[in-house]
Amino acid sequence: MKDRTIKVTRPGDRDFPQKLLRIGKVPEAIYYLGALPKEELPAVAMVGARACSAHGRRSAGTVARQLSESGVQVISGMARGVDTQSHRGALEGGTPTFAVLGSGVDVCYPEENIELYEQILERGGGILSEYPPGEQPVSWHFPQRNRIISGLADLIVIVEAKQKSGSLITVEWALEQGKDVMAFPGRMEDPLSEGCNRLIKNGAGIVTEAKDIIELLEWEWKEGKSAVLKLQPEQAVIFSALGDEMKTLEEIVAVTKLDYESVLTGLLQLQIKGMIEQPLEHYYVKK
């Protein structure tokens, strides 16, 4: 553990997160790399579908970034989809973000998130787990891990979730812990919105923008400098041609009426700015 700079804290230790002492099943230990969440700053857990929509990815990233810009710590599980985008958005906002794993802290899961894992640590955040180093991710770890995600947070936000979703396990833990729950509303016919819409119907708070969360936290809203990104004319044309659904390079060329090289260059520049992504080769979508 010393060689890998892994630290451990237990109930009764001075650095053990006080919020975890107030949950029903207190972990025997928390292993961590980097830092632990600061008690004096508010923390919001953002979770949702792994196979989320482009709209869900973009919404999670935007709200997480704005929360982070206002000094709110974002807690999530570094899973694919909503978790990943929440951490990425938080990194853009500047306030450290924290990932709670269902494996040992020295086991990056999923493996493709190794860059995100490293960025969280490089920018003052932390990787946490109740499982000892070397422990591999197994299915039963994740429902238990979710109680720590909700336990570290002041409130929980669900971005997208099916009617039967692992994210709703986090909600169950949150309610047991007496935490507020908020959800993003969605379209009636969208299966990824069924869980969120049902939560709202049952009394969860509605999130339409980051300010909704800030107000419930009774925290100060700060207008972030990254809220508006200046685009060159061709970049703006290309960005406006993209929507919630993926488009091929050829489709973007056809819509924008720009030449192939200009579109390719513009797409690369928008990717560098973090405004679009390439889920598949030659397919592009807004974040």
XYZ file of N, CA and C in Angstrom:
861
model
N 0.832 -1.206 0.000
C 0.000 0.000 0.000
C 0.865 1.254 0.000
N 1.957 1.252 0.774
C 2.830 2.418 0.803
C 3.472 2.651 -0.557
N 3.886 1.558 -1.203
C 4.500 1.686 -2.522
C 3.536 2.303 -3.524
N 2.252 2.024 -3.365
C 1.243 2.536 -4.305
C 0.549 3.795 -3.777
N 1.035 4.344 -2.679
C 0.465 5.536 -2.028
C -1.002 5.362 -1.662
N -1.390 4.131 -1.368
C -2.768 3.864 -0.934
C -2.854 4.092 0.572
N -3.856 4.858 0.977
C -4.074 5.141 2.401
C -5.345 4.440 2.873
N -5.466 4.291 4.183
C -6.662 3.672 4.746
C -7.092 4.456 5.974
N -8.398 4.584 6.147
C -8.940 5.239 7.326
C -10.103 4.413 7.849
N -10.263 4.396 9.164
C -11.295 3.579 9.801
C -12.133 4.443 10.740
N -13.362 3.997 11.055
C -14.173 4.756 12.016
C -13.381 5.010 13.303
N -13.393 6.245 13.750
C -12.595 6.612 14.919
C -11.324 7.345 14.549
N -10.838 7.152 13.304
C -9.683 7.918 12.831
C -10.100 9.351 12.549
N -9.168 10.271 12.695
C -9.485 11.685 12.542
C -9.945 12.036 11.117
N -9.413 11.327 10.116
C -9.753 11.674 8.735
C -10.912 10.857 8.163
N -11.513 9.980 8.950
C -12.624 9.176 8.436
C -13.799 10.101 8.115
N -14.408 9.980 6.912
C -15.519 10.873 6.540
C -16.668 10.805 7.536
N -16.970 11.939 8.143
C -17.990 11.982 9.185
C -19.375 11.595 8.659
N -19.638 11.905 7.396
C -20.953 11.575 6.823
C -21.202 10.065 6.817
N -20.119 9.290 6.687
C -20.272 7.828 6.650
C -20.582 7.241 8.023
N -20.364 8.013 9.065
C -20.706 7.543 10.409
C -22.205 7.622 10.658
N -22.912 8.329 9.757
C -24.352 8.531 9.949
C -25.193 7.636 9.041
N -24.562 6.674 8.363
C -25.331 5.758 7.520
C -25.536 4.448 8.279
N -26.507 3.657 7.844
C -26.884 2.453 8.571
C -25.787 1.418 8.680
N -25.077 1.192 7.588
C -24.031 0.161 7.561
C -22.690 0.852 7.336
N -22.041 1.239 8.421
C -20.775 1.977 8.334
C -19.676 1.046 7.833
N -18.918 1.450 6.805
C -17.835 0.574 6.323
C -16.752 0.414 7.387
N -16.163 -0.761 7.438
C -15.106 -1.029 8.415
C -13.849 -0.223 8.106
N -13.664 0.082 6.836
C -12.492 0.863 6.430
C -12.777 1.504 5.082
N -12.113 2.617 4.821
C -12.130 3.239 3.498
C -10.685 3.337 3.029
N -10.383 2.645 1.938
C -9.081 2.750 1.286
C -9.189 3.858 0.253
N -8.127 4.637 0.095
C -8.242 5.707 -0.891
C -6.896 6.110 -1.473
N -6.968 6.581 -2.705
C -5.856 7.220 -3.399
C -6.214 8.688 -3.548
N -5.233 9.568 -3.406
C -5.520 10.995 -3.530
C -6.089 11.554 -2.239
N -7.223 12.262 -2.370
C -7.819 12.949 -1.224
C -9.177 12.360 -0.874
N -9.694 12.794 0.263
C -11.066 12.487 0.672
C -11.914 13.741 0.484
N -13.233 13.606 0.289
C -14.080 14.803 0.149
C -13.950 15.714 1.362
N -14.013 17.016 1.136
C -13.925 17.991 2.217
C -15.278 18.127 2.908
N -15.268 18.050 4.220
C -16.505 18.124 4.995
C -17.173 19.493 4.869
N -16.366 20.551 4.680
C -16.922 21.908 4.665
C -17.573 22.294 3.343
N -17.384 21.479 2.297
C -17.993 21.759 0.998
C -19.171 20.815 0.760
N -20.234 21.314 0.104
C -21.345 20.415 -0.205
C -20.931 19.369 -1.231
N -21.599 18.232 -1.201
C -21.302 17.150 -2.135
C -22.599 16.605 -2.711
N -22.584 16.354 -4.015
C -23.753 15.823 -4.718
C -23.360 14.532 -5.415
N -24.138 13.469 -5.204
C -23.928 12.214 -5.924
C -24.712 12.277 -7.229
N -24.045 12.022 -8.340
C -24.703 11.978 -9.646
C -24.541 10.582 -10.218
N -25.655 9.894 -10.456
C -25.623 8.530 -10.973
C -26.695 8.369 -12.044
N -26.586 7.286 -12.793
C -27.576 7.046 -13.839
C -27.170 5.883 -14.716
N -27.846 5.773 -15.839
C -27.691 4.624 -16.726
C -26.285 4.519 -17.309
N -25.799 3.291 -17.398
C -24.525 3.067 -18.088
C -24.708 3.268 -19.589
N -25.767 2.682 -20.132
C -26.065 2.845 -21.559
C -26.983 4.054 -21.732
N -26.488 5.216 -21.339
C -27.327 6.419 -21.386
C -27.391 6.980 -22.811
N -28.324 7.894 -23.021
C -28.466 8.528 -24.329
C -27.450 9.653 -24.475
N -27.309 10.169 -25.690
C -26.435 11.322 -25.913
C -26.927 12.516 -25.101
N -28.238 12.667 -25.014
C -28.824 13.756 -24.216
C -28.457 13.587 -22.739
N -28.511 12.358 -22.248
C -28.156 12.096 -20.851
C -26.695 12.390 -20.575
N -25.821 11.991 -21.499
C -24.395 12.277 -21.327
C -24.141 13.772 -21.282
N -24.766 14.486 -22.213
C -24.555 15.938 -22.284
C -25.112 16.632 -21.039
N -26.292 16.217 -20.601
C -26.920 16.833 -19.419
C -26.086 16.583 -18.170
N -25.618 15.339 -17.998
C -24.807 15.004 -16.827
C -23.533 15.830 -16.800
N -22.863 15.924 -17.952
C -21.611 16.678 -18.022
C -21.807 18.156 -17.746
N -22.864 18.726 -18.322
C -23.118 20.159 -18.145
C -23.443 20.496 -16.700
N -24.360 19.746 -16.093
C -24.769 20.027 -14.709
C -23.604 19.786 -13.750
N -22.842 18.716 -13.959
C -21.694 18.438 -13.087
C -20.662 19.551 -13.186
N -20.423 20.033 -14.402
C -19.467 21.125 -14.576
C -19.926 22.383 -13.839
N -21.205 22.719 -13.961
C -21.723 23.921 -13.312
C -21.730 23.787 -11.791
N -22.025 22.595 -11.291
C -21.938 22.372 -9.841
C -20.499 22.560 -9.370
N -19.563 21.979 -10.116
C -18.150 22.072 -9.762
C -17.666 23.515 -9.809
N -18.121 24.263 -10.787
C -17.748 25.678 -10.879
C -18.242 26.466 -9.676
N -19.304 25.993 -9.054
C -19.847 26.656 -7.865
C -19.273 26.098 -6.569
N -18.263 25.229 -6.673
C -17.601 24.715 -5.484
C -18.246 23.492 -4.880
N -19.114 22.816 -5.638
C -19.778 21.606 -5.155
C -18.976 20.381 -5.594
N -18.735 19.470 -4.672
C -18.012 18.233 -4.981
C -18.975 17.211 -5.600
N -18.580 16.636 -6.720
C -19.405 15.625 -7.390
C -18.869 14.244 -7.029
N -19.776 13.395 -6.524
C -19.437 12.014 -6.155
C -20.130 11.070 -7.133
N -19.400 10.097 -7.662
C -20.030 9.114 -8.535
C -19.215 7.827 -8.484
N -19.543 6.883 -9.389
C -18.926 5.567 -9.312
C -18.011 5.202 -10.451
N -17.726 6.171 -11.356
C -16.814 5.977 -12.486
C -17.258 4.865 -13.441
N -18.542 4.488 -13.386
C -19.061 3.499 -14.331
C -19.219 4.147 -15.702
N -19.456 3.338 -16.693
C -19.710 3.880 -18.028
C -20.962 4.753 -18.002
N -21.084 5.634 -18.974
C -22.312 6.421 -19.118
C -22.366 7.640 -18.223
N -23.451 7.767 -17.459
C -23.701 8.956 -16.650
C -22.581 9.222 -15.650
N -22.097 8.173 -14.969
C -21.025 8.356 -13.985
C -19.800 8.999 -14.633
N -19.384 8.438 -15.750
C -18.200 8.937 -16.446
C -18.363 10.393 -16.840
N -19.524 10.739 -17.432
C -19.744 12.117 -17.871
C -19.832 13.068 -16.686
N -20.361 12.610 -15.568
C -20.438 13.456 -14.372
C -19.042 13.793 -13.870
N -18.168 12.794 -13.829
C -16.784 13.055 -13.400
C -16.079 13.995 -14.381
N -16.283 13.768 -15.663
C -15.622 14.614 -16.668
C -16.089 16.062 -16.548
N -17.389 16.249 -16.391
C -17.917 17.600 -16.227
C -17.348 18.266 -14.992
N -17.274 17.514 -13.902
C -16.738 18.055 -12.651
C -15.273 18.459 -12.814
N -14.511 17.687 -13.567
C -13.107 18.030 -13.803
C -12.990 19.355 -14.542
N -13.888 19.593 -15.476
C -13.889 20.861 -16.207
C -14.212 22.027 -15.288
N -15.037 21.784 -14.272
C -15.464 22.861 -13.382
C -14.432 23.291 -12.364
N -13.466 22.428 -12.065
C -12.361 22.835 -11.201
C -12.395 22.344 -9.772
N -13.554 21.979 -9.241
C -13.613 21.438 -7.881
C -13.334 19.939 -7.951
N -12.476 19.405 -7.065
C -12.159 17.970 -7.119
C -13.402 17.079 -7.085
N -13.332 15.980 -7.822
C -14.410 15.004 -7.877
C -13.909 13.680 -7.306
N -14.845 12.835 -6.846
C -14.466 11.618 -6.116
C -15.225 10.410 -6.666
N -14.481 9.334 -6.928
C -15.065 8.109 -7.468
C -15.018 7.007 -6.424
N -16.158 6.359 -6.196
C -16.238 5.224 -5.261
C -16.336 3.956 -6.098
N -15.362 3.080 -5.951
C -15.277 1.893 -6.807
C -15.881 0.656 -6.148
N -16.256 -0.302 -7.005
C -16.709 -1.605 -6.534
C -15.585 -2.614 -6.588
N -14.356 -2.118 -6.561
C -13.144 -2.944 -6.585
C -12.139 -2.263 -5.665
N -10.932 -2.825 -5.568
C -9.882 -2.123 -4.851
C -9.513 -0.848 -5.588
N -8.968 0.132 -4.874
C -8.664 1.418 -5.508
C -7.538 1.322 -6.531
N -6.797 0.223 -6.515
C -5.727 0.026 -7.487
C -6.203 -0.741 -8.717
N -7.500 -1.003 -8.785
C -8.078 -1.720 -9.931
C -9.036 -0.772 -10.648
N -8.600 -0.249 -11.779
C -9.456 0.680 -12.536
C -10.518 -0.106 -13.288
N -11.784 0.182 -12.966
C -12.884 -0.504 -13.649
C -13.976 0.511 -13.968
N -14.414 0.586 -15.242
C -13.930 -0.178 -16.402
C -12.536 0.281 -16.841
N -11.815 -0.622 -17.483
C -10.425 -0.359 -17.846
C -10.275 0.841 -18.766
N -11.281 1.095 -19.624
C -11.143 2.214 -20.567
C -11.172 3.572 -19.885
N -11.515 3.595 -18.585
C -11.553 4.859 -17.856
C -10.238 5.180 -17.145
N -9.151 4.535 -17.549
C -7.875 4.754 -16.885
C -7.438 6.219 -16.970
N -7.694 6.864 -18.096
C -7.316 8.282 -18.229
C -8.126 9.145 -17.253
N -9.432 8.865 -17.152
C -10.290 9.583 -16.211
C -9.823 9.339 -14.778
N -9.521 8.099 -14.455
C -9.002 7.687 -13.141
C -7.788 8.538 -12.766
N -6.871 8.669 -13.716
C -5.643 9.432 -13.468
C -5.921 10.926 -13.349
N -6.840 11.439 -14.162
C -7.164 12.867 -14.105
C -7.819 13.238 -12.777
N -8.672 12.368 -12.261
C -9.308 12.623 -10.963
C -8.240 12.826 -9.891
N -7.209 11.997 -9.920
C -6.134 12.095 -8.932
C -5.240 13.311 -9.186
N -4.931 13.553 -10.452
C -4.057 14.678 -10.796
C -4.667 16.022 -10.399
N -5.994 16.107 -10.393
C -6.654 17.390 -10.137
C -7.230 17.496 -8.727
N -6.645 16.747 -7.801
C -6.970 16.926 -6.395
C -8.120 16.119 -5.862
N -8.668 15.212 -6.662
C -9.784 14.381 -6.218
C -9.314 13.092 -5.578
N -10.219 12.125 -5.503
C -9.858 10.877 -4.852
C -10.573 9.671 -5.422
N -9.934 8.512 -5.290
C -10.512 7.211 -5.641
C -10.695 6.463 -4.333
N -11.940 6.068 -4.018
C -12.254 5.468 -2.719
C -12.870 4.083 -2.884
N -12.697 3.244 -1.865
C -13.352 1.938 -1.845
C -13.312 1.366 -0.436
N -14.319 0.562 -0.117
C -14.256 -0.166 1.156
C -13.560 -1.506 0.976
N -13.238 -1.850 -0.282
C -12.594 -3.128 -0.570
C -11.079 -2.959 -0.598
N -10.337 -3.920 -0.085
C -8.878 -3.782 0.004
C -8.214 -3.794 -1.366
N -6.987 -3.293 -1.448
C -6.264 -3.290 -2.718
C -6.204 -4.680 -3.340
N -6.335 -4.709 -4.659
C -6.290 -5.968 -5.385
C -7.634 -6.638 -5.560
N -8.653 -6.193 -4.797
C -9.983 -6.802 -4.903
C -10.578 -6.507 -6.278
N -11.044 -7.553 -6.952
C -11.584 -7.403 -8.294
C -13.067 -7.002 -8.247
N -13.569 -6.342 -9.303
C -14.978 -5.955 -9.320
C -15.877 -7.169 -9.556
N -16.755 -7.457 -8.618
C -17.742 -8.519 -8.786
C -19.122 -7.913 -8.569
N -20.143 -8.562 -9.103
C -21.473 -7.951 -9.186
C -22.029 -7.507 -7.839
N -21.822 -8.285 -6.785
C -22.449 -7.941 -5.509
C -21.774 -6.770 -4.807
N -20.563 -6.397 -5.270
C -19.885 -5.238 -4.688
C -20.625 -3.929 -4.972
N -21.238 -3.835 -6.156
C -21.748 -2.545 -6.612
C -22.976 -2.047 -5.837
N -23.972 -2.902 -5.535
C -25.078 -2.403 -4.702
C -24.594 -1.923 -3.339
N -23.589 -2.610 -2.754
C -23.042 -2.189 -1.467
C -22.263 -0.883 -1.606
N -21.525 -0.760 -2.688
C -20.748 0.446 -2.969
C -21.649 1.673 -3.048
N -22.890 1.469 -3.550
C -23.804 2.596 -3.755
C -24.183 3.302 -2.452
N -24.181 2.573 -1.338
C -24.521 3.212 -0.060
C -23.441 4.211 0.361
N -22.194 3.975 -0.106
C -21.105 4.904 0.198
C -21.203 6.136 -0.688
N -21.576 5.938 -1.957
C -21.786 7.088 -2.852
C -22.841 8.019 -2.269
N -23.984 7.458 -1.873
C -25.045 8.295 -1.306
C -24.654 8.820 0.075
N -23.905 8.005 0.832
C -23.511 8.403 2.180
C -22.582 9.600 2.199
N -21.716 9.724 1.202
C -20.778 10.847 1.128
C -21.434 12.129 0.633
N -22.647 12.002 0.074
C -23.309 13.146 -0.553
C -24.346 13.783 0.367
N -24.634 15.055 0.087
C -25.707 15.753 0.788
C -27.048 15.513 0.109
N -27.010 15.304 -1.196
C -28.219 14.900 -1.926
C -27.816 14.092 -3.140
N -28.789 13.377 -3.708
C -28.521 12.446 -4.799
C -29.313 12.868 -6.023
N -28.652 12.869 -7.181
C -29.281 13.252 -8.442
C -29.223 12.072 -9.407
N -30.391 11.695 -9.933
C -30.471 10.620 -10.931
C -30.682 11.264 -12.291
N -29.801 10.972 -13.223
C -29.863 11.625 -14.542
C -30.752 10.847 -15.502
N -30.495 9.577 -15.689
C -31.337 8.695 -16.501
C -31.354 7.326 -15.833
N -32.530 6.693 -15.844
C -32.629 5.359 -15.228
C -33.861 4.639 -15.756
N -33.700 3.375 -16.081
C -34.852 2.553 -16.458
C -35.670 2.228 -15.210
N -36.831 1.628 -15.430
C -37.723 1.332 -14.308
C -37.049 0.393 -13.306
N -36.267 -0.560 -13.825
C -35.472 -1.428 -12.959
C -34.010 -1.121 -13.258
N -33.393 -0.365 -12.371
C -32.054 0.133 -12.631
C -31.206 0.060 -11.372
N -29.903 -0.174 -11.558
C -28.986 -0.163 -10.427
C -28.922 1.188 -9.752
N -29.190 2.243 -10.515
C -29.176 3.594 -9.943
C -30.238 3.748 -8.864
N -31.334 3.021 -9.019
C -32.415 3.130 -8.032
C -32.037 2.473 -6.703
N -31.028 1.601 -6.729
C -30.512 1.052 -5.470
C -29.869 2.183 -4.664
N -29.181 3.085 -5.371
C -28.594 4.250 -4.705
C -29.686 5.100 -4.073
N -30.817 5.218 -4.760
C -31.949 5.979 -4.215
C -32.460 5.327 -2.936
N -32.571 4.002 -2.948
C -33.043 3.296 -1.752
C -32.116 3.551 -0.564
N -30.806 3.495 -0.806
C -29.851 3.792 0.260
C -30.010 5.237 0.730
N -30.175 6.151 -0.243
C -30.291 7.576 0.090
C -31.509 7.833 0.977
N -32.637 7.235 0.621
C -33.851 7.432 1.407
C -33.688 6.846 2.808
N -33.020 5.698 2.881
C -32.759 5.083 4.185
C -31.868 5.985 5.038
N -30.978 6.721 4.366
C -30.051 7.621 5.060
C -30.660 9.005 5.318
N -31.899 9.217 4.857
C -32.563 10.501 5.063
C -32.084 11.602 4.135
N -31.573 11.228 2.954
C -31.052 12.212 1.997
C -32.133 12.625 0.998
N -32.021 13.858 0.495
C -32.900 14.323 -0.571
C -32.510 13.677 -1.892
N -33.516 13.412 -2.722
C -33.293 12.821 -4.045
C -33.904 13.741 -5.097
N -33.158 13.959 -6.181
C -33.647 14.751 -7.310
C -33.453 13.935 -8.582
N -34.245 14.249 -9.616
C -34.154 13.490 -10.865
C -34.398 14.388 -12.062
N -33.791 14.021 -13.180
C -34.023 14.706 -14.446
C -35.305 14.163 -15.070
N -36.281 15.003 -15.399
C -37.483 14.495 -16.069
C -37.161 14.091 -17.505
N -37.955 13.171 -18.060
C -37.717 12.734 -19.435
C -38.997 12.472 -20.185
N -38.851 12.102 -21.441
C -40.010 11.835 -22.299
C -40.736 10.561 -21.868
N -42.062 10.586 -21.986
C -42.883 9.453 -21.539
C -42.499 8.152 -22.226
N -42.196 8.234 -23.516
C -41.963 7.008 -24.288
C -40.524 6.502 -24.190
N -39.680 7.197 -23.481
C -38.269 6.829 -23.399
C -38.032 5.903 -22.203
N -37.616 4.649 -22.435
C -37.375 3.710 -21.319
C -36.343 4.234 -20.319
N -35.368 5.037 -20.797
C -34.338 5.565 -19.917
C -34.871 6.639 -18.967
N -36.098 7.099 -19.214
C -36.700 8.119 -18.351
C -37.716 7.535 -17.375
N -38.045 6.253 -17.541
C -39.103 5.656 -16.712
C -38.770 5.741 -15.223
N -37.534 5.400 -14.865
C -37.147 5.434 -13.460
C -37.180 6.833 -12.885
N -36.657 7.805 -13.644
C -36.643 9.202 -13.178
C -38.054 9.756 -13.045
N -38.886 9.514 -14.043
C -40.261 10.033 -13.997
C -41.043 9.440 -12.825
N -40.792 8.167 -12.544
C -41.482 7.538 -11.408
C -41.013 8.145 -10.082
N -39.720 8.447 -9.987
C -39.197 9.085 -8.776
C -39.850 10.453 -8.554
N -39.970 11.214 -9.644
C -40.592 12.546 -9.556
C -42.057 12.416 -9.144
N -42.732 11.430 -9.734
C -44.139 11.188 -9.392
C -44.288 10.866 -7.909
N -43.271 10.209 -7.342
C -43.315 9.812 -5.933
C -42.718 10.856 -4.983
N -42.393 12.038 -5.536
C -41.979 13.134 -4.658
C -40.549 13.607 -4.774
N -39.754 13.031 -5.679
C -38.377 13.505 -5.847
C -38.373 14.903 -6.451
N -37.344 15.670 -6.150
C -37.205 17.002 -6.729
C -36.891 16.928 -8.210
N -37.263 17.954 -8.948
C -37.049 17.990 -10.397
C -35.816 18.838 -10.716
N -34.944 18.295 -11.555
C -33.769 19.036 -12.013
C -33.989 19.460 -13.464
N -34.033 20.764 -13.693
C -34.065 21.272 -15.060
C -32.781 22.032 -15.373
N -32.037 22.390 -14.323
C -30.744 23.057 -14.474
C -29.986 22.921 -13.155
N -28.694 23.214 -13.186
C -27.854 23.062 -11.990
C -28.333 23.949 -10.838
N -28.934 25.082 -11.156
C -29.401 26.002 -10.113
C -30.436 25.346 -9.205
N -31.220 24.401 -9.744
C -32.216 23.691 -8.921
C -31.525 22.953 -7.773
N -30.376 22.359 -8.076
C -29.627 21.611 -7.066
C -28.970 22.567 -6.080
N -28.374 23.634 -6.610
C -27.695 24.627 -5.772
C -28.671 25.226 -4.759
N -29.892 25.512 -5.218
C -30.892 26.118 -4.326
C -31.270 25.167 -3.194
N -31.431 23.886 -3.505
C -31.780 22.915 -2.465
C -30.636 22.756 -1.456
N -29.403 22.897 -1.943
C -28.237 22.826 -1.058
C -28.077 24.103 -0.223
N -28.809 25.171 -0.640
C -28.659 26.494 -0.021
C -27.202 26.957 -0.133
N -26.664 26.789 -1.325
C -25.280 27.135 -1.635
C -25.267 28.268 -2.649
N -24.145 28.965 -2.758
C -24.047 30.118 -3.669
C -23.817 29.660 -5.100
N -24.643 30.187 -6.007
C -24.477 29.897 -7.431
C -23.397 30.793 -8.014
N -22.478 30.221 -8.789
C -21.441 31.006 -9.448
C -21.507 30.756 -10.947
N -21.521 31.825 -11.711
C -21.549 31.711 -13.172
C -20.158 31.328 -13.636
N -20.021 30.156 -14.208
C -18.701 29.649 -14.581
C -18.169 30.248 -15.849
N -16.863 30.370 -15.910
C -16.234 30.950 -17.098
C -16.325 30.021 -18.292
N -16.556 28.733 -18.057
C -16.642 27.788 -19.175
C -18.065 27.648 -19.703
N -18.999 28.458 -19.184
C -20.394 28.335 -19.605
C -20.569 28.661 -21.081
N -19.771 29.599 -21.588
C -19.869 29.983 -22.999
C -18.499 29.819 -23.635
N -18.424 29.026 -24.658
C -17.169 28.824 -25.366
C -17.227 29.547 -26.711
N -16.206 30.320 -26.987
C -16.187 31.086 -28.232
C -15.809 30.155 -29.385
N -16.633 30.144 -30.410
C -16.389 29.281 -31.556
C -16.115 30.109 -32.803
N -15.249 29.581 -33.652
C -15.055 30.169 -34.967
C -16.299 29.883 -35.811
N -16.568 30.715 -36.841
C -17.796 30.540 -37.640
C -18.016 29.119 -38.156
N -16.973 28.494 -38.713
C -17.129 27.138 -39.243
C -17.398 26.133 -38.124
N -16.744 26.334 -36.968
C -16.987 25.457 -35.824
C -18.436 25.562 -35.364
N -18.958 26.782 -35.339
C -20.343 27.002 -34.909
C -21.329 26.322 -35.854
N -21.051 26.384 -37.152
C -21.914 25.738 -38.153
C -21.916 24.224 -37.948
N -20.734 23.662 -37.744
C -20.611 22.213 -37.538
C -21.302 21.797 -36.248
N -21.082 22.560 -35.179
C -21.682 22.226 -33.880
C -23.207 22.260 -33.962
N -23.754 23.268 -34.670
C -25.219 23.389 -34.786
C -25.815 22.279 -35.636
N -24.989 21.656 -36.473
C -25.479 20.556 -37.326
C -25.628 19.255 -36.555
N -24.999 19.191 -35.381
C -25.080 17.977 -34.565
C -26.245 18.070 -33.595
N -26.758 16.920 -33.196
C -27.872 16.885 -32.249
C -27.681 15.776 -31.240
N -28.806 15.262 -30.709
C -28.751 14.191 -29.713
C -28.380 12.845 -30.329
N -28.637 12.700 -31.635
C -28.339 11.431 -32.305
C -27.018 11.541 -33.059
N -26.301 10.428 -33.168
C -25.014 10.419 -33.862
C -25.192 10.735 -35.347
N -24.237 11.455 -35.913
C -24.214 11.724 -37.351
C -22.871 11.278 -37.912
N -22.901 10.784 -39.141
C -21.659 10.390 -39.792
C -20.957 11.627 -40.347
N -19.691 11.459 -40.651
C -18.918 12.548 -41.248
C -19.573 13.017 -42.543
N -20.037 12.068 -43.355
C -20.668 12.404 -44.639
C -21.961 13.204 -44.426
N -22.743 12.834 -43.396
C -23.983 13.561 -43.107
C -23.698 14.996 -42.680
N -22.641 15.187 -41.905
C -22.287 16.530 -41.450
C -21.835 17.389 -42.627
N -21.054 16.793 -43.516
C -20.626 17.509 -44.726
C -21.839 17.944 -45.540
N -22.813 17.037 -45.692
C -24.014 17.337 -46.479
C -24.839 18.456 -45.845
N -24.988 18.432 -44.532
C -25.807 19.428 -43.837
C -25.134 20.804 -43.827
N -23.826 20.831 -43.575
C -23.121 22.113 -43.428
C -22.732 22.744 -44.759
N -22.660 21.912 -45.829
C -22.217 22.378 -47.152
C -20.750 22.821 -47.137
N -20.006 22.378 -46.143
C -18.574 22.677 -46.077
C -17.797 21.537 -46.725
N -16.554 21.829 -47.113
C -15.764 20.763 -47.718
C -15.296 19.764 -46.652
N -14.917 18.598 -47.112
C -14.571 17.462 -46.240
C -13.469 17.837 -45.242
N -12.390 18.472 -45.733
C -11.252 18.803 -44.860
C -11.639 19.806 -43.785
N -12.467 20.805 -44.139
C -12.895 21.817 -43.164
C -13.732 21.184 -42.058
N -14.626 20.252 -42.442
C -15.474 19.578 -41.457
C -14.617 18.719 -40.538
N -13.670 17.989 -41.107
C -12.802 17.124 -40.309
C -11.983 17.951 -39.309
N -11.441 19.078 -39.778
C -10.668 19.962 -38.893
C -11.555 20.544 -37.800
N -12.751 20.992 -38.199
C -13.680 21.576 -37.223
C -14.114 20.572 -36.168
N -14.351 19.331 -36.581
C -14.746 18.283 -35.628
C -13.633 18.016 -34.621
N -12.403 17.988 -35.105
C -11.258 17.767 -34.215
C -11.155 18.902 -33.185
N -11.346 20.146 -33.646
C -11.267 21.298 -32.739
C -12.380 21.256 -31.689
N -13.579 20.842 -32.096
C -14.700 20.737 -31.150
C -14.470 19.620 -30.144
N -13.814 18.546 -30.574
C -13.468 17.460 -29.650
C -12.463 17.941 -28.608
N -11.478 18.725 -29.048
C -10.468 19.262 -28.133
C -11.118 20.178 -27.101
N -12.126 20.953 -27.524
C -12.853 21.838 -26.611
C -13.767 21.067 -25.669
N -13.947 19.765 -25.934
C -14.801 18.946 -25.082
C -16.280 19.118 -25.341
N -16.648 19.620 -26.533
C -18.047 19.895 -26.834
C -18.732 18.762 -27.579
N -17.947 17.925 -28.254
C -18.506 16.781 -28.970
C -17.658 15.561 -28.666
N -18.178 14.390 -29.037
C -17.395 13.160 -28.879
C -17.615 12.258 -30.077
N -16.767 11.242 -30.201
C -16.803 10.304 -31.316
C -17.008 8.904 -30.755
N -18.280 8.498 -30.511
C -18.538 7.171 -29.911
C -18.063 6.028 -30.796
N -18.196 6.208 -32.123
C -17.753 5.211 -33.090
C -16.932 5.914 -34.165
N -16.138 5.144 -34.879
C -15.310 5.752 -35.932
C -16.184 6.436 -36.984
N -15.891 7.717 -37.245
C -16.601 8.539 -38.224
C -18.034 8.879 -37.822
N -18.381 8.690 -36.557
C -19.688 9.096 -36.029
C -19.456 10.129 -34.918
N -20.257 11.195 -34.935
C -20.047 12.286 -33.982
C -21.384 12.682 -33.339
N -21.293 13.199 -32.096
C -22.490 13.619 -31.380
C -22.089 14.677 -30.348
N -23.022 15.578 -30.032
C -22.767 16.567 -28.983
C -22.623 15.861 -27.644
N -21.803 16.420 -26.744
C -21.698 15.898 -25.391
C -22.890 16.365 -24.575
